Amino acid sequence: METLTKPTDTRLRRFTETGTVYPILFMISITHLLNDMMQSVIPAVYPLLKEKFGFTFAQIGIITLVFQMTSSLLQPFIGLYADRHPRPYSLAAGMCFTLLGLFTLSVAPGFVPILLAVGLIGCGSSVFHPESSRVAQLASGGRKGLAQSIFQVGGNAGGAMGPLLAALVVIPFGQASIGWFALAAILAILILSRIGRWYKLRLAAAAAAPAHHLGKRKIRLALGILGVLVFSKYFYIASMTNYFTFFLMDKFGISVQGAQYCLFAFLGASAVGTVAGGPLGDRFGRKYVIWGSILGAAPFTLLLPYANLTCTIALAVI
């Protein structure tokens, strides 16, 4: 604990004051952008990998399964461990997995090495998301909706940029160009190291804060409902992200690059919605925004298979 109370530079001490800490929020949002941009490159290059290695859709599905297993299902266990044993510099350390995974994916000669590469990138994501979300909450100053919105918009923007960069860089220059995205991982490591210094100072203050008084039953019910809603959301988002390009190419005959631009429109719309979601939740109630955003997408999703190309893109954006 002594290391948490030693004098540090003026900027770090100012970040520990009460109120919304915008410098930290913007930095964690930028790293979220970089992390999700690198993640979204994986499904964006599926058409390239399928053509180069002759993969079946079943093999593409297995690659997706390994990536989702490591990037999503590991998160609760890492979050539970981090609750008990916070590690301020785990964010930077976790990004090293992503860095290694990108290098591996850029030179992978076949199916099994590709599985290893996406697994490494997924592990980096699993370490990043629970701890970075905690950082956003600590920096919120009580404005949790705004803080989460700033944090999430970085991820949504990064997810939208992945297909765009894949269309501009990876598709023209091939698999080896995936290694160029390692520069983004190195930049994220540098920023996360800076955040780790602030995070180390804030842990002591967070530990001293009063605990909530909600019953265990109410907490479990709320988490259960949120779990179902988040599962439903990411089920169709993962379906769109992984197969939307193939659907557009097969049904409308557009090029790989054209399909990537359409995917960019879908993911970019998610980023735009995130900007509005946080402040609206703070003002009108988070439950209304959560339920409305998920159930509201259902009618437009059901219309997708029956629309022409223009309407398909418009419905995907909505």
mmCIF file of C-alpha atoms in Angstrom:
data_model
loop_
_atom_site.group_PDB
_atom_site.id
_atom_site.type_symbol
_atom_site.label_atom_id
_atom_site.label_comp_id
_atom_site.label_asym_id
_atom_site.label_seq_id
_atom_site.Cartn_x
_atom_site.Cartn_y
_atom_site.Cartn_z
ATOM 1 C CA MET A 1 0.000 0.000 0.000
ATOM 2 C CA GLU A 2 2.943 2.314 0.524
ATOM 3 C CA THR A 3 3.496 2.540 -3.202
ATOM 4 C CA LEU A 4 -0.032 3.904 -3.611
ATOM 5 C CA THR A 5 0.601 6.857 -1.315
ATOM 6 C CA LYS A 6 4.076 7.896 -2.414
ATOM 7 C CA PRO A 7 4.310 11.292 -4.114
ATOM 8 C CA THR A 8 3.979 11.061 -7.865
ATOM 9 C CA ASP A 9 3.986 13.630 -10.633
ATOM 10 C CA THR A 10 1.342 16.339 -10.514
ATOM 11 C CA ARG A 11 -0.668 15.018 -13.440
ATOM 12 C CA LEU A 12 -1.154 11.591 -11.889
ATOM 13 C CA ARG A 13 -2.300 13.064 -8.582
ATOM 14 C CA ARG A 14 -4.747 15.333 -10.385
ATOM 15 C CA PHE A 15 -6.246 12.267 -12.113
ATOM 16 C CA THR A 16 -7.074 10.766 -8.696
ATOM 17 C CA GLU A 17 -9.322 13.690 -7.728
ATOM 18 C CA THR A 18 -13.096 13.350 -7.715
ATOM 19 C CA GLY A 19 -15.078 14.065 -10.862
ATOM 20 C CA THR A 20 -15.019 12.631 -14.350
ATOM 21 C CA VAL A 21 -11.423 12.036 -15.452
ATOM 22 C CA TYR A 22 -11.688 12.761 -19.165
ATOM 23 C CA PRO A 23 -7.992 12.229 -20.050
ATOM 24 C CA ILE A 24 -8.183 8.632 -18.800
ATOM 25 C CA LEU A 25 -11.573 8.055 -20.444
ATOM 26 C CA PHE A 26 -10.288 9.228 -23.809
ATOM 27 C CA MET A 27 -7.096 7.182 -23.501
ATOM 28 C CA ILE A 28 -8.983 4.002 -22.595
ATOM 29 C CA SER A 29 -11.399 4.709 -25.463
ATOM 30 C CA ILE A 30 -8.485 5.032 -27.896
ATOM 31 C CA THR A 31 -7.005 1.731 -26.745
ATOM 32 C CA HIS A 32 -10.475 0.155 -27.040
ATOM 33 C CA LEU A 33 -10.545 1.436 -30.624
ATOM 34 C CA LEU A 34 -7.142 -0.103 -31.352
ATOM 35 C CA ASN A 35 -8.028 -3.403 -29.659
ATOM 36 C CA ASP A 36 -11.350 -3.882 -31.456
ATOM 37 C CA MET A 37 -9.881 -2.698 -34.762
ATOM 38 C CA MET A 38 -7.294 -5.476 -34.576
ATOM 39 C CA GLN A 39 -9.957 -7.990 -33.572
ATOM 40 C CA SER A 40 -12.282 -7.030 -36.406
ATOM 41 C CA VAL A 41 -9.535 -7.685 -38.948
ATOM 42 C CA ILE A 42 -10.022 -11.416 -38.314
ATOM 43 C CA PRO A 43 -13.554 -11.793 -39.768
ATOM 44 C CA ALA A 44 -12.741 -9.136 -42.369
ATOM 45 C CA VAL A 45 -10.016 -11.335 -43.893
ATOM 46 C CA TYR A 46 -12.152 -14.497 -43.990
ATOM 47 C CA PRO A 47 -12.783 -14.160 -47.751
ATOM 48 C CA LEU A 48 -9.021 -13.865 -48.348
ATOM 49 C CA LEU A 49 -8.213 -16.878 -46.133
ATOM 50 C CA LYS A 50 -11.050 -18.924 -47.629
ATOM 51 C CA GLU A 51 -9.782 -18.318 -51.154
ATOM 52 C CA LYS A 52 -6.072 -18.753 -50.354
ATOM 53 C CA PHE A 53 -6.358 -21.969 -48.323
ATOM 54 C CA GLY A 54 -9.595 -23.352 -49.769
ATOM 55 C CA PHE A 55 -11.353 -23.374 -46.395
ATOM 56 C CA THR A 56 -14.952 -24.554 -46.118
ATOM 57 C CA PHE A 57 -17.591 -22.546 -44.284
ATOM 58 C CA ALA A 58 -17.334 -25.127 -41.504
ATOM 59 C CA GLN A 59 -13.636 -24.299 -41.083
ATOM 60 C CA ILE A 60 -14.435 -20.588 -41.072
ATOM 61 C CA GLY A 61 -16.956 -21.353 -38.354
ATOM 62 C CA ILE A 62 -14.319 -23.211 -36.307
ATOM 63 C CA ILE A 63 -11.945 -20.245 -36.596
ATOM 64 C CA THR A 64 -14.762 -18.022 -35.363
ATOM 65 C CA LEU A 65 -15.530 -20.448 -32.522
ATOM 66 C CA VAL A 66 -11.922 -20.472 -31.290
ATOM 67 C CA PHE A 67 -11.740 -16.692 -31.499
ATOM 68 C CA GLN A 68 -15.050 -16.190 -29.677
ATOM 69 C CA MET A 69 -14.205 -18.803 -27.042
ATOM 70 C CA THR A 70 -10.934 -17.098 -26.155
ATOM 71 C CA SER A 71 -12.132 -13.499 -26.554
ATOM 72 C CA SER A 72 -15.509 -13.839 -24.823
ATOM 73 C CA LEU A 73 -15.882 -16.914 -22.640
ATOM 74 C CA LEU A 74 -12.578 -16.312 -20.846
ATOM 75 C CA GLN A 75 -13.603 -12.813 -19.803
ATOM 76 C CA PRO A 76 -15.708 -13.724 -16.720
ATOM 77 C CA PHE A 77 -12.886 -15.820 -15.279
ATOM 78 C CA ILE A 78 -10.305 -13.117 -15.911
ATOM 79 C CA GLY A 79 -12.674 -10.525 -14.463
ATOM 80 C CA LEU A 80 -13.239 -12.648 -11.345
ATOM 81 C CA TYR A 81 -9.493 -13.028 -10.848
ATOM 82 C CA ALA A 82 -8.955 -9.290 -11.403
ATOM 83 C CA ASP A 83 -11.605 -8.481 -8.768
ATOM 84 C CA ARG A 84 -9.634 -10.439 -6.206
ATOM 85 C CA HIS A 85 -6.125 -9.627 -7.438
ATOM 86 C CA PRO A 86 -6.076 -6.325 -9.380
ATOM 87 C CA ARG A 87 -3.076 -5.962 -11.644
ATOM 88 C CA PRO A 88 -2.739 -2.366 -12.926
ATOM 89 C CA TYR A 89 -0.341 -3.320 -15.708
ATOM 90 C CA SER A 90 -2.262 -6.397 -16.879
ATOM 91 C CA LEU A 91 -3.828 -4.298 -19.645
ATOM 92 C CA ALA A 92 -0.458 -3.664 -21.284
ATOM 93 C CA ALA A 93 0.619 -7.270 -20.684
ATOM 94 C CA GLY A 94 -2.574 -8.627 -22.257
ATOM 95 C CA MET A 95 -2.030 -6.541 -25.379
ATOM 96 C CA CYS A 96 1.232 -8.440 -25.898
ATOM 97 C CA PHE A 97 -0.879 -11.551 -26.677
ATOM 98 C CA THR A 98 -2.606 -9.573 -29.430
ATOM 99 C CA LEU A 99 0.748 -8.422 -30.790
ATOM 100 C CA LEU A 100 2.027 -12.004 -30.953
ATOM 101 C CA GLY A 101 -1.241 -13.222 -32.493
ATOM 102 C CA LEU A 102 -1.089 -10.662 -35.307
ATOM 103 C CA PHE A 103 2.455 -11.643 -36.211
ATOM 104 C CA THR A 104 1.436 -15.325 -36.185
ATOM 105 C CA LEU A 105 -1.638 -14.696 -38.344
ATOM 106 C CA SER A 106 0.414 -12.767 -40.913
ATOM 107 C CA VAL A 107 2.685 -15.769 -41.560
ATOM 108 C CA ALA A 108 0.368 -18.701 -40.686
ATOM 109 C CA PRO A 109 0.749 -21.404 -43.373
ATOM 110 C CA GLY A 110 -2.465 -23.314 -42.686
ATOM 111 C CA PHE A 111 -5.542 -24.008 -40.592
ATOM 112 C CA VAL A 112 -3.995 -24.987 -37.238
ATOM 113 C CA PRO A 113 -1.543 -22.028 -37.055
ATOM 114 C CA ILE A 114 -4.442 -19.712 -37.891
ATOM 115 C CA LEU A 115 -6.404 -21.183 -34.967
ATOM 116 C CA LEU A 116 -3.412 -20.516 -32.708
ATOM 117 C CA ALA A 117 -3.141 -16.939 -33.988
ATOM 118 C CA VAL A 118 -6.799 -16.045 -33.467
ATOM 119 C CA GLY A 119 -6.670 -17.735 -30.037
ATOM 120 C CA LEU A 120 -3.795 -15.456 -29.003
ATOM 121 C CA ILE A 121 -5.647 -12.363 -30.245
ATOM 122 C CA GLY A 122 -8.755 -13.545 -28.377
ATOM 123 C CA CYS A 123 -6.768 -13.980 -25.144
ATOM 124 C CA GLY A 124 -5.519 -10.413 -25.474
ATOM 125 C CA SER A 125 -9.090 -9.217 -25.830
ATOM 126 C CA SER A 126 -10.210 -11.236 -22.780
ATOM 127 C CA VAL A 127 -7.592 -9.559 -20.621
ATOM 128 C CA PHE A 128 -8.367 -6.112 -22.029
ATOM 129 C CA HIS A 129 -12.131 -5.819 -21.677
ATOM 130 C CA PRO A 130 -12.829 -6.532 -17.980
ATOM 131 C CA GLU A 131 -9.980 -4.366 -16.683
ATOM 132 C CA SER A 132 -10.503 -1.535 -19.168
ATOM 133 C CA SER A 133 -14.204 -1.414 -18.287
ATOM 134 C CA ARG A 134 -13.214 -1.091 -14.621
ATOM 135 C CA VAL A 135 -10.875 1.773 -15.510
ATOM 136 C CA ALA A 136 -13.762 3.547 -17.293
ATOM 137 C CA GLN A 137 -15.969 3.145 -14.206
ATOM 138 C CA LEU A 138 -13.248 4.460 -11.896
ATOM 139 C CA ALA A 139 -12.777 7.488 -14.142
ATOM 140 C CA SER A 140 -16.528 8.165 -14.519
ATOM 141 C CA GLY A 141 -16.930 10.383 -11.467
ATOM 142 C CA GLY A 142 -20.477 9.030 -11.106
ATOM 143 C CA ARG A 143 -21.453 9.706 -14.747
ATOM 144 C CA LYS A 144 -21.375 6.025 -15.604
ATOM 145 C CA GLY A 145 -23.498 6.193 -18.721
ATOM 146 C CA LEU A 146 -21.308 8.890 -20.239
ATOM 147 C CA ALA A 147 -18.124 7.068 -19.244
ATOM 148 C CA GLN A 148 -19.335 3.774 -20.711
ATOM 149 C CA SER A 149 -20.445 5.556 -23.869
ATOM 150 C CA ILE A 150 -17.010 7.135 -24.364
ATOM 151 C CA PHE A 151 -15.379 3.776 -23.673
ATOM 152 C CA GLN A 152 -17.695 1.794 -25.964
ATOM 153 C CA VAL A 153 -17.630 4.223 -28.863
ATOM 154 C CA GLY A 154 -13.909 3.574 -29.159
ATOM 155 C CA GLY A 155 -14.564 -0.149 -29.486
ATOM 156 C CA ASN A 156 -17.389 0.317 -31.983
ATOM 157 C CA ALA A 157 -15.328 2.728 -34.069
ATOM 158 C CA GLY A 158 -12.408 0.305 -34.043
ATOM 159 C CA GLY A 159 -14.675 -2.578 -35.024
ATOM 160 C CA ALA A 160 -15.928 -0.541 -37.958
ATOM 161 C CA MET A 161 -12.408 0.430 -39.047
ATOM 162 C CA GLY A 162 -11.204 -3.174 -39.259
ATOM 163 C CA PRO A 163 -13.141 -4.127 -42.425
ATOM 164 C CA LEU A 164 -12.300 -0.767 -44.012
ATOM 165 C CA LEU A 165 -8.576 -1.228 -43.392
ATOM 166 C CA ALA A 166 -8.814 -4.836 -44.543
ATOM 167 C CA ALA A 167 -10.332 -3.634 -47.827
ATOM 168 C CA LEU A 168 -7.651 -0.976 -48.268
ATOM 169 C CA VAL A 169 -4.601 -2.881 -46.970
ATOM 170 C CA VAL A 170 -5.011 -6.635 -46.503
ATOM 171 C CA ILE A 171 -7.056 -7.511 -49.594
ATOM 172 C CA PRO A 172 -4.689 -5.719 -52.031
ATOM 173 C CA PHE A 173 -1.414 -6.719 -50.324
ATOM 174 C CA GLY A 174 -2.212 -10.176 -48.974
ATOM 175 C CA GLN A 175 -1.926 -12.089 -45.723
ATOM 176 C CA ALA A 176 1.536 -10.781 -44.814
ATOM 177 C CA SER A 177 0.182 -7.218 -44.539
ATOM 178 C CA ILE A 178 -1.763 -8.258 -41.404
ATOM 179 C CA GLY A 179 1.551 -7.837 -39.602
ATOM 180 C CA TRP A 180 1.346 -4.093 -40.179
ATOM 181 C CA PHE A 181 -1.450 -3.959 -37.617
ATOM 182 C CA ALA A 182 1.144 -4.859 -34.988
ATOM 183 C CA LEU A 183 2.015 -1.150 -34.962
ATOM 184 C CA ALA A 184 -1.430 -0.514 -33.476
ATOM 185 C CA ALA A 185 -0.756 -3.118 -30.775
ATOM 186 C CA ILE A 186 2.562 -1.457 -29.880
ATOM 187 C CA LEU A 187 0.856 1.952 -29.637
ATOM 188 C CA ALA A 188 -1.858 0.431 -27.418
ATOM 189 C CA ILE A 189 0.786 -1.104 -25.123
ATOM 190 C CA LEU A 190 2.420 2.309 -24.638
ATOM 191 C CA ILE A 191 -0.900 4.017 -23.828
ATOM 192 C CA LEU A 192 -2.013 1.206 -21.508
ATOM 193 C CA SER A 193 1.259 1.437 -19.589
ATOM 194 C CA ARG A 194 0.439 5.093 -18.946
ATOM 195 C CA ILE A 195 -3.088 4.181 -17.851
ATOM 196 C CA GLY A 196 -1.644 1.494 -15.564
ATOM 197 C CA ARG A 197 0.183 4.152 -13.548
ATOM 198 C CA TRP A 198 -3.089 6.042 -12.942
ATOM 199 C CA TYR A 199 -4.984 2.815 -12.274
ATOM 200 C CA LYS A 200 -2.472 1.843 -9.581
ATOM 201 C CA LEU A 201 -3.144 5.104 -7.741
ATOM 202 C CA ARG A 202 -6.926 4.767 -8.010
ATOM 203 C CA LEU A 203 -7.123 1.224 -6.618
ATOM 204 C CA ALA A 204 -6.571 2.395 -3.039
ATOM 205 C CA ALA A 205 -9.317 5.007 -3.300
ATOM 206 C CA ALA A 206 -11.704 2.520 -4.880
ATOM 207 C CA ALA A 207 -11.062 -0.013 -2.110
ATOM 208 C CA ALA A 208 -12.012 2.603 0.490
ATOM 209 C CA ALA A 209 -15.329 3.472 -1.190
ATOM 210 C CA PRO A 210 -18.566 2.309 0.525
ATOM 211 C CA ALA A 211 -20.041 -0.954 -0.733
ATOM 212 C CA HIS A 212 -23.520 -1.253 -2.240
ATOM 213 C CA HIS A 213 -26.421 -2.705 -0.236
ATOM 214 C CA LEU A 214 -28.207 -4.739 -2.898
ATOM 215 C CA GLY A 215 -29.207 -8.280 -2.036
ATOM 216 C CA LYS A 216 -27.507 -11.228 -3.704
ATOM 217 C CA ARG A 217 -30.775 -12.409 -5.249
ATOM 218 C CA LYS A 218 -31.401 -9.044 -6.905
ATOM 219 C CA ILE A 219 -27.845 -8.884 -8.204
ATOM 220 C CA ARG A 220 -28.051 -12.386 -9.664
ATOM 221 C CA LEU A 221 -31.390 -11.638 -11.351
ATOM 222 C CA ALA A 222 -30.078 -8.417 -12.873
ATOM 223 C CA LEU A 223 -26.884 -10.080 -14.096
ATOM 224 C CA GLY A 224 -28.894 -12.993 -15.494
ATOM 225 C CA ILE A 225 -31.160 -10.679 -17.517
ATOM 226 C CA LEU A 226 -28.188 -8.656 -18.743
ATOM 227 C CA GLY A 227 -26.400 -11.875 -19.693
ATOM 228 C CA VAL A 228 -29.338 -13.025 -21.837
ATOM 229 C CA LEU A 229 -29.657 -9.618 -23.504
ATOM 230 C CA VAL A 230 -25.948 -9.314 -24.226
ATOM 231 C CA PHE A 231 -25.897 -12.884 -25.578
ATOM 232 C CA SER A 232 -28.765 -12.119 -27.955
ATOM 233 C CA LYS A 233 -27.092 -8.889 -29.077
ATOM 234 C CA TYR A 234 -23.717 -10.412 -29.799
ATOM 235 C CA PHE A 235 -25.266 -13.512 -31.357
ATOM 236 C CA TYR A 236 -26.650 -11.510 -34.249
ATOM 237 C CA ILE A 237 -23.746 -9.045 -34.323
ATOM 238 C CA ALA A 238 -21.301 -11.961 -34.620
ATOM 239 C CA SER A 239 -23.460 -13.488 -37.354
ATOM 240 C CA MET A 240 -23.490 -10.213 -39.277
ATOM 241 C CA THR A 241 -19.786 -9.536 -38.764
ATOM 242 C CA ASN A 242 -18.668 -13.006 -39.845
ATOM 243 C CA TYR A 243 -21.070 -13.777 -42.705
ATOM 244 C CA PHE A 244 -22.525 -10.474 -43.963
ATOM 245 C CA THR A 245 -19.763 -10.119 -46.560
ATOM 246 C CA PHE A 246 -20.322 -13.661 -47.879
ATOM 247 C CA PHE A 247 -24.085 -13.035 -48.014
ATOM 248 C CA LEU A 248 -23.653 -9.831 -50.036
ATOM 249 C CA MET A 249 -21.132 -11.412 -52.409
ATOM 250 C CA ASP A 250 -23.326 -14.472 -53.019
ATOM 251 C CA LYS A 251 -26.725 -12.763 -53.320
ATOM 252 C CA PHE A 252 -25.789 -9.508 -55.058
ATOM 253 C CA GLY A 253 -22.481 -10.445 -56.721
ATOM 254 C CA ILE A 254 -20.491 -7.542 -55.326
ATOM 255 C CA SER A 255 -16.701 -7.641 -54.912
ATOM 256 C CA VAL A 256 -14.804 -8.492 -51.724
ATOM 257 C CA GLN A 257 -13.832 -4.837 -51.238
ATOM 258 C CA GLY A 258 -17.398 -3.685 -51.856
ATOM 259 C CA ALA A 259 -18.666 -6.143 -49.257
ATOM 260 C CA GLN A 260 -16.090 -4.816 -46.760
ATOM 261 C CA TYR A 261 -17.376 -1.273 -47.278
ATOM 262 C CA CYS A 262 -20.927 -2.466 -46.544
ATOM 263 C CA LEU A 263 -19.707 -4.176 -43.373
ATOM 264 C CA PHE A 264 -17.984 -0.913 -42.436
ATOM 265 C CA ALA A 265 -21.351 0.873 -42.770
ATOM 266 C CA PHE A 266 -22.997 -1.637 -40.413
ATOM 267 C CA LEU A 267 -20.256 -1.425 -37.792
ATOM 268 C CA GLY A 268 -19.940 2.349 -38.156
ATOM 269 C CA ALA A 269 -23.639 2.680 -37.361
ATOM 270 C CA SER A 270 -22.988 0.790 -34.116
ATOM 271 C CA ALA A 271 -20.409 3.417 -33.172
ATOM 272 C CA VAL A 272 -22.836 6.245 -33.909
ATOM 273 C CA GLY A 273 -25.518 4.611 -31.769
ATOM 274 C CA THR A 274 -23.082 4.212 -28.907
ATOM 275 C CA VAL A 275 -22.375 7.952 -28.836
ATOM 276 C CA ALA A 276 -26.050 8.630 -28.149
ATOM 277 C CA GLY A 277 -26.762 5.618 -25.929
ATOM 278 C CA GLY A 278 -24.754 6.622 -22.849
ATOM 279 C CA PRO A 279 -26.115 10.167 -22.389
ATOM 280 C CA LEU A 280 -29.661 8.973 -23.203
ATOM 281 C CA GLY A 281 -29.335 6.265 -20.569
ATOM 282 C CA ASP A 282 -28.184 8.783 -17.955
ATOM 283 C CA ARG A 283 -31.136 11.036 -18.737
ATOM 284 C CA PHE A 284 -34.054 8.699 -19.407
ATOM 285 C CA GLY A 285 -33.017 5.499 -17.666
ATOM 286 C CA ARG A 286 -30.566 2.824 -18.707
ATOM 287 C CA LYS A 287 -33.131 0.015 -18.678
ATOM 288 C CA TYR A 288 -35.274 1.725 -21.340
ATOM 289 C CA VAL A 289 -32.270 2.282 -23.592
ATOM 290 C CA ILE A 290 -31.026 -1.303 -23.151
ATOM 291 C CA TRP A 291 -34.375 -2.935 -23.912
ATOM 292 C CA GLY A 292 -35.230 -0.522 -26.731
ATOM 293 C CA SER A 293 -31.901 -0.878 -28.499
ATOM 294 C CA ILE A 294 -32.065 -4.684 -28.547
ATOM 295 C CA LEU A 295 -35.754 -5.329 -29.188
ATOM 296 C CA GLY A 296 -35.946 -2.376 -31.598
ATOM 297 C CA ALA A 297 -33.523 -4.071 -33.984
ATOM 298 C CA ALA A 298 -35.707 -7.173 -34.448
ATOM 299 C CA PRO A 299 -38.143 -5.906 -37.141
ATOM 300 C CA PHE A 300 -35.343 -4.586 -39.341
ATOM 301 C CA THR A 301 -33.363 -7.810 -38.931
ATOM 302 C CA LEU A 302 -36.345 -9.913 -40.033
ATOM 303 C CA LEU A 303 -36.686 -7.855 -43.233
ATOM 304 C CA LEU A 304 -33.054 -8.297 -44.309
ATOM 305 C CA PRO A 305 -33.401 -11.521 -46.383
ATOM 306 C CA TYR A 306 -36.155 -9.984 -48.552
ATOM 307 C CA ALA A 307 -34.554 -6.614 -49.415
ATOM 308 C CA ASN A 308 -32.561 -5.463 -52.430
ATOM 309 C CA LEU A 309 -28.944 -4.322 -52.047
ATOM 310 C CA THR A 310 -29.702 -0.682 -51.186
ATOM 311 C CA CYS A 311 -32.399 -1.603 -48.669
ATOM 312 C CA THR A 312 -30.191 -4.341 -47.210
ATOM 313 C CA ILE A 313 -27.474 -1.801 -46.403
ATOM 314 C CA ALA A 314 -30.039 0.675 -45.046
ATOM 315 C CA LEU A 315 -31.631 -1.992 -42.813
ATOM 316 C CA ALA A 316 -28.207 -3.104 -41.576
ATOM 317 C CA VAL A 317 -27.357 0.484 -40.627
ATOM 318 C CA ILE A 318 -30.653 0.909 -38.750
#
